[in-house]
mmCIF file of C-alpha atoms and ligand atoms in Angstrom:
data_model
loop_
_atom_site.group_PDB
_atom_site.id
_atom_site.type_symbol
_atom_site.label_atom_id
_atom_site.label_comp_id
_atom_site.label_asym_id
_atom_site.label_seq_id
_atom_site.Cartn_x
_atom_site.Cartn_y
_atom_site.Cartn_z
ATOM 1 C CA MET R 816 72.680 88.026 66.506
ATOM 2 C CA VAL R 817 72.634 89.687 63.266
ATOM 3 C CA TYR R 818 75.541 89.084 60.811
ATOM 4 C CA SER R 819 76.342 90.279 57.337
ATOM 5 C CA LYS R 820 77.096 87.863 54.463
ATOM 6 C CA ILE R 821 77.923 88.143 50.753
ATOM 7 C CA ILE R 822 75.050 86.918 48.624
ATOM 8 C CA GLY R 823 76.253 87.896 45.188
ATOM 9 C CA THR R 824 79.227 89.264 43.209
ATOM 10 C CA GLY R 825 79.700 91.053 39.914
ATOM 11 C CA ALA R 826 82.572 92.633 37.939
ATOM 12 C CA TYR R 827 83.287 94.600 34.793
ATOM 13 C CA VAL R 828 86.544 95.187 32.982
ATOM 14 C CA PRO R 829 87.070 97.065 29.714
ATOM 15 C CA ALA R 830 87.432 94.966 26.657
ATOM 16 C CA ARG R 831 90.735 96.601 25.616
ATOM 17 C CA ILE R 832 93.762 94.362 26.515
ATOM 18 C CA VAL R 833 97.203 95.873 26.688
ATOM 19 C CA LYS R 834 99.981 93.354 26.787
ATOM 20 C CA ASN R 835 103.412 94.016 28.105
ATOM 21 C CA ASP R 836 104.912 94.140 24.661
ATOM 22 C CA GLU R 837 102.675 97.047 23.785
ATOM 23 C CA LEU R 838 104.010 99.046 26.766
ATOM 24 C CA SER R 839 107.483 98.516 25.563
ATOM 25 C CA LYS R 840 106.630 100.802 22.641
ATOM 26 C CA ILE R 841 105.780 103.551 25.141
ATOM 27 C CA VAL R 842 108.501 103.269 27.728
ATOM 28 C CA GLU R 843 111.859 101.519 27.906
ATOM 29 C CA THR R 844 110.711 98.103 29.280
ATOM 30 C CA ASN R 845 110.066 94.629 28.172
ATOM 31 C CA ASP R 846 107.847 91.556 28.820
ATOM 32 C CA GLU R 847 110.593 89.623 30.556
ATOM 33 C CA TRP R 848 111.216 92.478 33.182
ATOM 34 C CA ILE R 849 107.548 93.049 33.880
ATOM 35 C CA THR R 850 106.690 89.420 34.144
ATOM 36 C CA SER R 851 109.607 88.403 36.354
ATOM 37 C CA ARG R 852 109.395 91.467 38.674
ATOM 38 C CA THR R 853 105.606 91.634 39.000
ATOM 39 C CA GLY R 854 103.861 88.622 37.471
ATOM 40 C CA ILE R 855 101.711 90.946 35.354
ATOM 41 C CA LYS R 856 101.325 89.911 31.567
ATOM 42 C CA GLU R 857 98.503 92.221 30.586
ATOM 43 C CA ARG R 858 95.867 94.706 31.907
ATOM 44 C CA ARG R 859 92.603 96.200 30.756
ATOM 45 C CA ILE R 860 92.486 99.816 29.804
ATOM 46 C CA SER R 861 89.456 101.991 29.490
ATOM 47 C CA SER R 862 88.464 102.910 25.923
ATOM 48 C CA GLY R 863 86.184 105.650 27.133
ATOM 49 C CA GLU R 864 84.290 103.820 29.950
ATOM 50 C CA LYS R 865 83.897 106.075 32.968
ATOM 51 C CA THR R 866 84.466 105.034 36.537
ATOM 52 C CA TYR R 867 80.761 105.207 37.415
ATOM 53 C CA GLN R 868 79.683 103.327 34.228
ATOM 54 C CA MET R 869 82.091 100.487 35.068
ATOM 55 C CA ALA R 870 80.916 100.466 38.736
ATOM 56 C CA ALA R 871 77.277 100.382 37.625
ATOM 57 C CA LYS R 872 77.972 97.383 35.290
ATOM 58 C CA ALA R 873 79.639 95.475 38.030
ATOM 59 C CA ALA R 874 76.727 96.389 40.397
ATOM 60 C CA LYS R 875 74.093 95.093 37.985
ATOM 61 C CA GLU R 876 75.902 91.845 37.667
ATOM 62 C CA ALA R 877 76.169 91.507 41.512
ATOM 63 C CA ILE R 878 72.397 92.299 41.900
ATOM 64 C CA GLU R 879 71.535 89.573 39.288
ATOM 65 C CA ASN R 880 73.911 87.080 40.911
ATOM 66 C CA ALA R 881 72.488 87.734 44.296
ATOM 67 C CA GLY R 882 69.001 87.179 42.961
ATOM 68 C CA ILE R 883 67.636 90.238 44.617
ATOM 69 C CA GLU R 884 65.376 93.154 43.393
ATOM 70 C CA LYS R 885 67.551 96.201 43.121
ATOM 71 C CA GLU R 886 65.069 98.048 45.368
ATOM 72 C CA GLU R 887 66.186 95.938 48.245
ATOM 73 C CA ILE R 888 69.459 97.799 48.304
ATOM 74 C CA ASP R 889 69.350 100.354 51.142
ATOM 75 C CA MET R 890 72.929 101.747 50.944
ATOM 76 C CA ILE R 891 75.670 102.152 48.302
ATOM 77 C CA VAL R 892 79.363 102.338 49.253
ATOM 78 C CA VAL R 893 81.899 102.855 46.547
ATOM 79 C CA ALA R 894 85.740 102.699 47.176
ATOM 80 C CA THR R 895 87.714 104.603 44.430
ATOM 81 C CA ILE R 896 90.711 106.848 44.072
ATOM 82 C CA THR R 897 89.736 107.669 40.471
ATOM 83 C CA PRO R 898 86.241 109.160 40.579
ATOM 84 C CA ASP R 899 84.700 111.050 37.611
ATOM 85 C CA PHE R 900 83.781 113.935 39.915
ATOM 86 C CA PHE R 901 84.641 115.057 43.397
ATOM 87 C CA MET R 902 80.984 115.825 43.521
ATOM 88 C CA PRO R 903 78.650 114.045 42.948
ATOM 89 C CA SER R 904 80.209 110.938 44.303
ATOM 90 C CA THR R 905 80.638 107.815 42.174
ATOM 91 C CA ALA R 906 78.035 106.213 44.557
ATOM 92 C CA ASN R 907 75.568 108.888 43.696
ATOM 93 C CA LEU R 908 76.090 108.273 40.008
ATOM 94 C CA VAL R 909 75.738 104.540 40.429
ATOM 95 C CA GLN R 910 72.534 105.152 42.297
ATOM 96 C CA ALA R 911 71.198 107.115 39.443
ATOM 97 C CA GLU R 912 72.333 104.435 36.966
ATOM 98 C CA LEU R 913 70.457 101.756 38.963
ATOM 99 C CA GLY R 914 67.372 104.062 39.191
ATOM 100 C CA LEU R 915 67.418 103.895 43.009
ATOM 101 C CA LYS R 916 66.076 106.745 45.157
ATOM 102 C CA ASP R 917 66.366 108.159 48.677
ATOM 103 C CA ILE R 918 69.052 105.587 50.034
ATOM 104 C CA PRO R 919 72.434 106.812 51.498
ATOM 105 C CA SER R 920 75.225 106.494 49.003
ATOM 106 C CA PHE R 921 78.909 107.698 49.369
ATOM 107 C CA ASP R 922 82.401 107.120 48.279
ATOM 108 C CA ILE R 923 85.389 106.286 50.475
ATOM 109 C CA VAL R 924 89.118 106.836 49.744
ATOM 110 C CA ALA R 925 91.562 104.381 51.312
ATOM 111 C CA GLY R 926 93.914 103.708 48.363
ATOM 112 C CA CYS R 927 94.124 100.065 47.339
ATOM 113 C CA THR R 928 92.627 99.117 50.747
ATOM 114 C CA GLY R 929 89.381 100.858 49.836
ATOM 115 C CA PHE R 930 87.321 97.679 49.293
ATOM 116 C CA VAL R 931 88.236 96.262 52.666
ATOM 117 C CA TYR R 932 87.406 99.601 54.314
ATOM 118 C CA GLY R 933 84.079 99.548 52.450
ATOM 119 C CA LEU R 934 83.261 96.050 53.482
ATOM 120 C CA GLN R 935 84.084 96.916 57.050
ATOM 121 C CA ILE R 936 81.684 99.980 57.054
ATOM 122 C CA ALA R 937 78.970 98.055 55.351
ATOM 123 C CA ASP R 938 79.319 95.160 57.874
ATOM 124 C CA GLN R 939 78.979 97.614 60.756
ATOM 125 C CA PHE R 940 75.896 99.255 59.313
ATOM 126 C CA ILE R 941 74.248 95.830 58.967
ATOM 127 C CA LYS R 942 75.361 94.526 62.438
ATOM 128 C CA SER R 943 73.949 97.794 64.071
ATOM 129 C CA LYS R 944 70.753 97.005 62.095
ATOM 130 C CA GLN R 945 70.682 100.367 60.264
ATOM 131 C CA SER R 946 70.856 98.709 56.901
ATOM 132 C CA LYS R 947 69.910 95.300 55.536
ATOM 133 C CA THR R 948 71.211 95.100 51.904
ATOM 134 C CA ILE R 949 74.326 97.025 50.951
ATOM 135 C CA LEU R 950 76.065 97.307 47.617
ATOM 136 C CA VAL R 951 79.813 97.597 48.048
ATOM 137 C CA ILE R 952 81.937 98.400 44.990
ATOM 138 C CA GLY R 953 85.652 98.826 44.306
ATOM 139 C CA VAL R 954 86.259 100.588 41.014
ATOM 140 C CA GLU R 955 89.283 102.239 39.323
ATOM 141 C CA VAL R 956 90.058 103.883 35.967
ATOM 142 C CA LEU R 957 93.792 104.239 36.913
ATOM 143 C CA SER R 958 94.811 104.700 33.218
ATOM 144 C CA LYS R 959 93.578 108.414 33.596
ATOM 145 C CA VAL R 960 96.032 109.046 36.501
ATOM 146 C CA THR R 961 98.936 106.881 35.346
ATOM 147 C CA ASN R 962 102.146 108.682 34.309
ATOM 148 C CA TRP R 963 102.624 106.917 30.987
ATOM 149 C CA PHE R 964 106.220 108.156 30.872
ATOM 150 C CA ASP R 965 107.259 106.561 34.081
ATOM 151 C CA ARG R 966 108.248 102.988 33.581
ATOM 152 C CA ASN R 967 108.436 102.463 37.377
ATOM 153 C CA THR R 968 104.591 102.749 37.598
ATOM 154 C CA CYS R 969 102.978 102.577 34.312
ATOM 155 C CA VAL R 970 103.544 98.933 33.773
ATOM 156 C CA LEU R 971 101.745 98.004 37.067
ATOM 157 C CA PHE R 972 98.171 99.401 36.805
ATOM 158 C CA GLY R 973 94.936 98.441 35.061
ATOM 159 C CA ASP R 974 91.273 99.479 35.103
ATOM 160 C CA GLY R 975 88.271 97.471 36.504
ATOM 161 C CA ALA R 976 85.369 97.207 38.799
ATOM 162 C CA GLY R 977 84.092 94.574 41.243
ATOM 163 C CA ALA R 978 80.948 94.620 43.429
ATOM 164 C CA VAL R 979 79.288 92.562 46.122
ATOM 165 C CA ILE R 980 75.886 92.555 47.730
ATOM 166 C CA LEU R 981 76.237 92.275 51.508
ATOM 167 C CA LYS R 982 72.989 91.239 53.284
ATOM 168 C CA SER R 983 71.912 90.824 56.924
ATOM 169 C CA SER R 984 71.492 87.254 58.098
ATOM 170 C CA ASN R 985 71.427 85.135 61.219
ATOM 171 C CA GLN R 986 74.164 83.047 59.509
ATOM 172 C CA GLU R 987 77.691 84.315 60.227
ATOM 173 C CA GLY R 988 79.344 85.530 56.875
ATOM 174 C CA ILE R 989 81.783 88.286 57.805
ATOM 175 C CA ILE R 990 83.558 87.054 60.965
ATOM 176 C CA CYS R 991 85.797 90.043 61.634
ATOM 177 C CA THR R 992 87.514 92.978 59.933
ATOM 178 C CA TYR R 993 90.649 95.010 60.732
ATOM 179 C CA THR R 994 91.957 98.211 59.193
ATOM 180 C CA GLY R 995 94.705 100.724 59.923
ATOM 181 C CA SER R 996 96.599 103.617 58.471
ATOM 182 C CA GLN R 997 99.747 105.636 58.823
ATOM 183 C CA GLY R 998 99.470 109.193 57.417
ATOM 184 C CA ASP R 999 103.123 109.998 57.982
ATOM 185 C CA LEU R 1000 104.119 107.561 55.310
ATOM 186 C CA GLN R 1001 101.847 109.532 52.741
ATOM 187 C CA GLU R 1002 104.764 110.486 50.460
ATOM 188 C CA LEU R 1003 105.519 106.899 49.488
ATOM 189 C CA LEU R 1004 102.394 106.632 47.299
ATOM 190 C CA THR R 1005 100.526 109.700 46.176
ATOM 191 C CA LEU R 1006 97.974 110.906 43.677
ATOM 192 C CA PRO R 1007 97.493 114.694 44.098
ATOM 193 C CA ALA R 1008 94.093 116.360 43.673
ATOM 194 C CA VAL R 1009 93.669 119.883 42.139
ATOM 195 C CA PRO R 1010 96.267 122.410 43.186
ATOM 196 C CA LEU R 1011 95.388 125.674 45.092
ATOM 197 C CA LYS R 1012 94.647 128.482 42.444
ATOM 198 C CA ASN R 1013 92.581 131.595 43.174
ATOM 199 C CA PRO R 1014 92.878 135.324 42.146
ATOM 200 C CA PHE R 1015 93.892 136.274 45.755
ATOM 201 C CA LEU R 1016 97.168 134.383 45.879
ATOM 202 C CA HIS R 1017 100.036 136.821 46.375
ATOM 203 C CA ILE R 1018 102.812 134.179 46.136
ATOM 204 C CA PRO R 1019 103.484 131.975 43.248
ATOM 205 C CA ASN R 1020 101.885 128.579 43.767
ATOM 206 C CA ASN R 1021 104.486 125.894 43.763
ATOM 207 C CA ASN R 1022 102.179 123.139 45.034
ATOM 208 C CA GLY R 1023 100.727 122.327 41.627
ATOM 209 C CA ARG R 1024 101.936 118.838 41.263
ATOM 210 C CA PRO R 1025 100.558 116.879 38.235
ATOM 211 C CA SER R 1026 97.638 114.462 38.997
ATOM 212 C CA ASN R 1027 99.554 111.290 38.432
ATOM 213 C CA ILE R 1028 100.341 108.392 40.693
ATOM 214 C CA SER R 1029 103.953 108.526 42.031
ATOM 215 C CA MET R 1030 105.423 105.757 44.154
ATOM 216 C CA ASN R 1031 108.521 104.613 46.000
ATOM 217 C CA GLY R 1032 108.252 101.037 44.796
ATOM 218 C CA LYS R 1033 110.968 99.553 47.038
ATOM 219 C CA GLU R 1034 109.601 101.112 50.248
ATOM 220 C CA ILE R 1035 105.966 100.040 49.405
ATOM 221 C CA PHE R 1036 107.187 96.573 48.690
ATOM 222 C CA GLN R 1037 108.739 96.262 52.038
ATOM 223 C CA PHE R 1038 105.731 97.883 53.788
ATOM 224 C CA ALA R 1039 103.399 95.626 51.923
ATOM 225 C CA THR R 1040 104.959 92.359 52.997
ATOM 226 C CA ARG R 1041 105.111 93.476 56.710
ATOM 227 C CA ILE R 1042 101.614 94.973 56.806
ATOM 228 C CA MET R 1043 99.928 92.033 55.038
ATOM 229 C CA ILE R 1044 101.397 89.541 57.453
ATOM 230 C CA LYS R 1045 100.234 91.784 60.383
ATOM 231 C CA SER R 1046 96.743 92.248 58.862
ATOM 232 C CA ILE R 1047 96.173 88.522 58.365
ATOM 233 C CA SER R 1048 97.507 87.786 61.896
ATOM 234 C CA GLN R 1049 95.153 90.450 63.312
ATOM 235 C CA VAL R 1050 91.989 88.930 61.877
ATOM 236 C CA LEU R 1051 93.154 85.354 62.898
ATOM 237 C CA ASN R 1052 93.797 86.478 66.447
ATOM 238 C CA LYS R 1053 90.483 88.364 66.694
ATOM 239 C CA SER R 1054 88.595 85.227 65.620
ATOM 240 C CA ASN R 1055 90.659 82.607 67.516
ATOM 241 C CA LEU R 1056 91.686 80.860 64.274
ATOM 242 C CA SER R 1057 94.983 79.862 62.830
ATOM 243 C CA ILE R 1058 96.256 79.967 59.294
ATOM 244 C CA SER R 1059 95.503 76.192 58.820
ATOM 245 C CA ASP R 1060 91.823 77.032 59.359
ATOM 246 C CA ILE R 1061 91.810 79.251 56.336
ATOM 247 C CA ASP R 1062 90.865 77.896 52.861
ATOM 248 C CA TYR R 1063 91.616 80.940 50.647
ATOM 249 C CA ILE R 1064 93.448 84.149 50.759
ATOM 250 C CA ILE R 1065 92.423 86.874 48.361
ATOM 251 C CA PRO R 1066 95.266 89.422 48.473
ATOM 252 C CA HIS R 1067 95.419 92.881 46.888
ATOM 253 C CA GLN R 1068 96.767 91.993 43.417
ATOM 254 C CA ALA R 1069 99.940 94.317 43.309
ATOM 255 C CA ASN R 1070 102.828 92.022 42.718
ATOM 256 C CA ILE R 1071 103.182 88.251 42.646
ATOM 257 C CA ARG R 1072 106.459 88.529 44.586
ATOM 258 C CA ILE R 1073 104.643 90.310 47.505
ATOM 259 C CA ILE R 1074 101.923 87.622 47.503
ATOM 260 C CA ASP R 1075 104.388 84.739 47.367
ATOM 261 C CA TYR R 1076 106.588 86.279 50.112
ATOM 262 C CA VAL R 1077 103.581 86.665 52.491
ATOM 263 C CA ALA R 1078 102.460 83.074 51.582
ATOM 264 C CA ARG R 1079 105.906 81.691 52.324
ATOM 265 C CA LYS R 1080 106.249 83.438 55.670
ATOM 266 C CA LEU R 1081 102.771 82.404 56.880
ATOM 267 C CA LYS R 1082 103.165 78.885 55.325
ATOM 268 C CA ILE R 1083 100.091 79.261 53.136
ATOM 269 C CA GLU R 1084 99.943 76.695 50.288
ATOM 270 C CA ARG R 1085 100.300 78.320 46.843
ATOM 271 C CA GLU R 1086 96.947 77.074 45.675
ATOM 272 C CA LYS R 1087 95.145 78.893 48.497
ATOM 273 C CA SER R 1088 96.038 82.305 47.102
ATOM 274 C CA ILE R 1089 93.511 83.571 44.530
ATOM 275 C CA ILE R 1090 95.564 85.356 41.854
ATOM 276 C CA ASN R 1091 94.613 87.197 38.666
ATOM 277 C CA LEU R 1092 97.120 90.019 38.409
ATOM 278 C CA ASP R 1093 98.722 88.236 35.417
ATOM 279 C CA ARG R 1094 95.631 89.324 33.437
ATOM 280 C CA PHE R 1095 94.446 92.499 35.196
ATOM 281 C CA GLY R 1096 97.503 94.104 36.828
ATOM 282 C CA ASN R 1097 96.993 96.233 39.895
ATOM 283 C CA THR R 1098 93.471 97.680 39.822
ATOM 284 C CA SER R 1099 93.675 99.255 43.274
ATOM 285 C CA SER R 1100 90.290 99.217 45.036
ATOM 286 C CA ALA R 1101 88.850 96.901 42.370
ATOM 287 C CA SER R 1102 91.539 94.188 42.731
ATOM 288 C CA ILE R 1103 89.985 92.151 45.558
ATOM 289 C CA PRO R 1104 86.384 92.240 44.391
ATOM 290 C CA LEU R 1105 87.514 91.440 40.847
ATOM 291 C CA ALA R 1106 89.485 88.367 42.045
ATOM 292 C CA LEU R 1107 86.634 87.324 44.418
ATOM 293 C CA ASN R 1108 84.065 87.508 41.661
ATOM 294 C CA GLU R 1109 86.240 85.434 39.229
ATOM 295 C CA ALA R 1110 86.824 82.694 41.789
ATOM 296 C CA HIS R 1111 83.115 82.722 42.837
ATOM 297 C CA LYS R 1112 82.005 82.445 39.110
ATOM 298 C CA GLU R 1113 84.574 79.555 38.713
ATOM 299 C CA LYS R 1114 82.963 77.804 41.633
ATOM 300 C CA THR R 1115 86.219 77.811 43.550
ATOM 301 C CA PHE R 1116 84.599 78.370 46.950
ATOM 302 C CA CYS R 1117 82.338 75.874 48.760
ATOM 303 C CA PRO R 1118 79.927 76.956 51.563
ATOM 304 C CA GLY R 1119 81.779 76.958 54.813
ATOM 305 C CA ASP R 1120 85.113 77.927 53.294
ATOM 306 C CA ARG R 1121 86.962 80.519 55.386
ATOM 307 C CA ILE R 1122 88.394 83.382 53.297
ATOM 308 C CA ILE R 1123 90.691 86.185 54.166
ATOM 309 C CA MET R 1124 90.866 89.332 52.030
ATOM 310 C CA VAL R 1125 93.947 91.403 52.702
ATOM 311 C CA ALA R 1126 95.188 94.714 51.210
ATOM 312 C CA PHE R 1127 97.516 97.575 51.543
ATOM 313 C CA GLY R 1128 97.696 100.975 49.750
ATOM 314 C CA GLY R 1129 98.249 104.681 49.561
ATOM 315 C CA GLY R 1130 97.610 106.660 52.699
ATOM 316 C CA LEU R 1131 99.275 104.410 53.777
ATOM 317 C CA THR R 1132 96.385 102.130 54.544
ATOM 318 C CA TRP R 1133 95.929 98.429 55.184
ATOM 319 C CA GLY R 1134 93.352 96.010 56.295
ATOM 320 C CA ALA R 1135 91.852 92.461 56.204
ATOM 321 C CA ALA R 1136 88.469 90.837 56.391
ATOM 322 C CA LEU R 1137 87.829 87.225 57.456
ATOM 323 C CA LEU R 1138 84.607 85.627 56.270
ATOM 324 C CA ASN R 1139 82.739 82.284 56.003
ATOM 325 C CA TRP R 1140 81.615 81.639 52.369
ATOM 326 C CA THR R 1141 77.862 81.187 52.418
ATOM 327 C CA ILE R 1142 76.713 80.975 48.886
HETATM 328 O O1 UT7 H 1101 98.882 98.916 45.239
HETATM 329 C C1 UT7 H 1101 100.022 99.331 45.800
HETATM 330 C C2 UT7 H 1101 101.004 99.932 44.808
HETATM 331 N N1 UT7 H 1101 102.265 99.564 44.605
HETATM 332 C C3 UT7 H 1101 102.909 98.441 44.816
HETATM 333 O O2 UT7 H 1101 102.498 97.463 45.440
HETATM 334 C C4 UT7 H 1101 104.307 98.307 44.274
HETATM 335 C C5 UT7 H 1101 105.327 97.596 45.268
HETATM 336 N N2 UT7 H 1101 106.531 97.605 44.632
HETATM 337 C C6 UT7 H 1101 106.892 96.744 43.676
HETATM 338 O O3 UT7 H 1101 105.970 95.978 43.211
HETATM 339 C C7 UT7 H 1101 108.281 96.784 43.040
HETATM 340 O O4 UT7 H 1101 109.129 97.592 43.818
HETATM 341 C C8 UT7 H 1101 108.307 97.288 41.570
HETATM 342 C C9 UT7 H 1101 107.671 96.270 40.636
HETATM 343 C C10 UT7 H 1101 107.655 98.649 41.459
HETATM 344 C C11 UT7 H 1101 109.766 97.444 41.117
HETATM 345 O O5 UT7 H 1101 110.449 96.277 41.293
HETATM 346 P P1 UT7 H 1101 111.880 96.189 41.982
HETATM 347 O O6 UT7 H 1101 112.383 94.768 41.910
HETATM 348 O O7 UT7 H 1101 111.791 96.716 43.327
HETATM 349 O O8 UT7 H 1101 112.788 97.045 40.961
HETATM 350 P P2 UT7 H 1101 113.649 98.335 41.265
HETATM 351 O O9 UT7 H 1101 112.705 99.432 41.561
HETATM 352 O O10 UT7 H 1101 114.659 97.962 42.308
HETATM 353 O O11 UT7 H 1101 114.361 98.530 39.830
HETATM 354 C C12 UT7 H 1101 115.326 97.726 39.420
HETATM 355 C C13 UT7 H 1101 115.851 98.157 38.028
HETATM 356 C C14 UT7 H 1101 116.181 99.629 38.111
HETATM 357 O O12 UT7 H 1101 117.245 99.761 37.200
HETATM 358 P P3 UT7 H 1101 118.698 99.945 37.808
HETATM 359 O O13 UT7 H 1101 118.699 101.141 38.659
HETATM 360 O O14 UT7 H 1101 119.062 98.770 38.682
HETATM 361 O O15 UT7 H 1101 119.630 100.142 36.606
HETATM 362 C C15 UT7 H 1101 114.969 100.270 37.449
HETATM 363 O O16 UT7 H 1101 115.244 101.536 36.849
HETATM 364 O O17 UT7 H 1101 114.741 97.990 37.119
HETATM 365 C C16 UT7 H 1101 114.561 99.193 36.441
HETATM 366 N N3 UT7 H 1101 113.041 99.364 36.105
HETATM 367 C C17 UT7 H 1101 112.612 98.812 34.966
HETATM 368 N N4 UT7 H 1101 113.257 98.186 33.936
HETATM 369 C C18 UT7 H 1101 112.488 97.726 32.886
HETATM 370 C C19 UT7 H 1101 112.107 99.923 36.818
HETATM 371 N N5 UT7 H 1101 110.960 99.701 36.130
HETATM 372 C C20 UT7 H 1101 111.266 99.065 34.940
HETATM 373 C C21 UT7 H 1101 110.519 98.631 33.845
HETATM 374 N N6 UT7 H 1101 111.176 97.981 32.893
HETATM 375 N N7 UT7 H 1101 109.096 98.834 33.772
#
């Protein structure tokens, strides 16, 4: 049986730290509100780093950490909602930065669930023996699509990139994955692309919404708690395991109150949740690989530990991945 396993991780965050107090100079907010309602104390903001540059830096660190030659990579999957271009894809740009040729490389869009979707796709390519070594990246420069006049959203987001190398193995790494989506809830969390504009339009175009994130925070909060519990239960059921068999949960880093609620409902001990949103905020597709990399570099995980990554996001989308730690 062929399995896929993570053999290396990497990350990159911009050096520029923006603390809550700095945001209170831009919108009517304060450190106390942001900390108590979200758990976020600071976030990293791009000082000019582009999405593909941050992705490539995270990728280089993951390649080094995995101890492989970059030429062993035979596919690149990038999850992002903030690419530098619609075309070429961020994955194409990363491929060029790494000096790799001929291999397939593509982006996927699944909101903040993007990294879990990417991992699921890569796992399937490896299990079907079409690929052996896949670079999976989650990267966002959310600061370029944040509405900096909207205090409901601008205090939440940050920029960053995280990457893993997934390799084929006879040892079981990824045990199972689960993803889902509900397009009819699209309006709850949106980031519009370019509006329709051409010389043949006979009617005024009213669809030109600004390219900013907008969100119904309360609805997303409720959805998130419900769907994270469902996603965790799905991967546990699929693998005949119970929550007591799990050593760590790496949740999407959106709000500490969402993470705590899910942990309470599922009776997960506090120390089992990997949390770094206090220092990075919500980095969408990058949040899980960033947290994973940090915990790995801090030697939090031991071989044989069972880990669940779980996310929700715009789309609406959701998903989870259950894996054995093998490094
Ligand atoms: O990756 C997925 C993306 N999104 C999420 O996961 C977000 C999920 N939702 C949330 O995390 C929370 O709903 C928020 C953090 C966005 C908001 O927290 P909340 O406890 O649901 O607050 P609220 O929206 O009910 O707002 C409470 C009050 C309101 O004032 P009034 O109407 O009670 O007078 C808001 O106007 O807090 C006000 N408020 C703020 N005050 C200070 C909203 N944002 C801020 C702010 N600073 N930044």
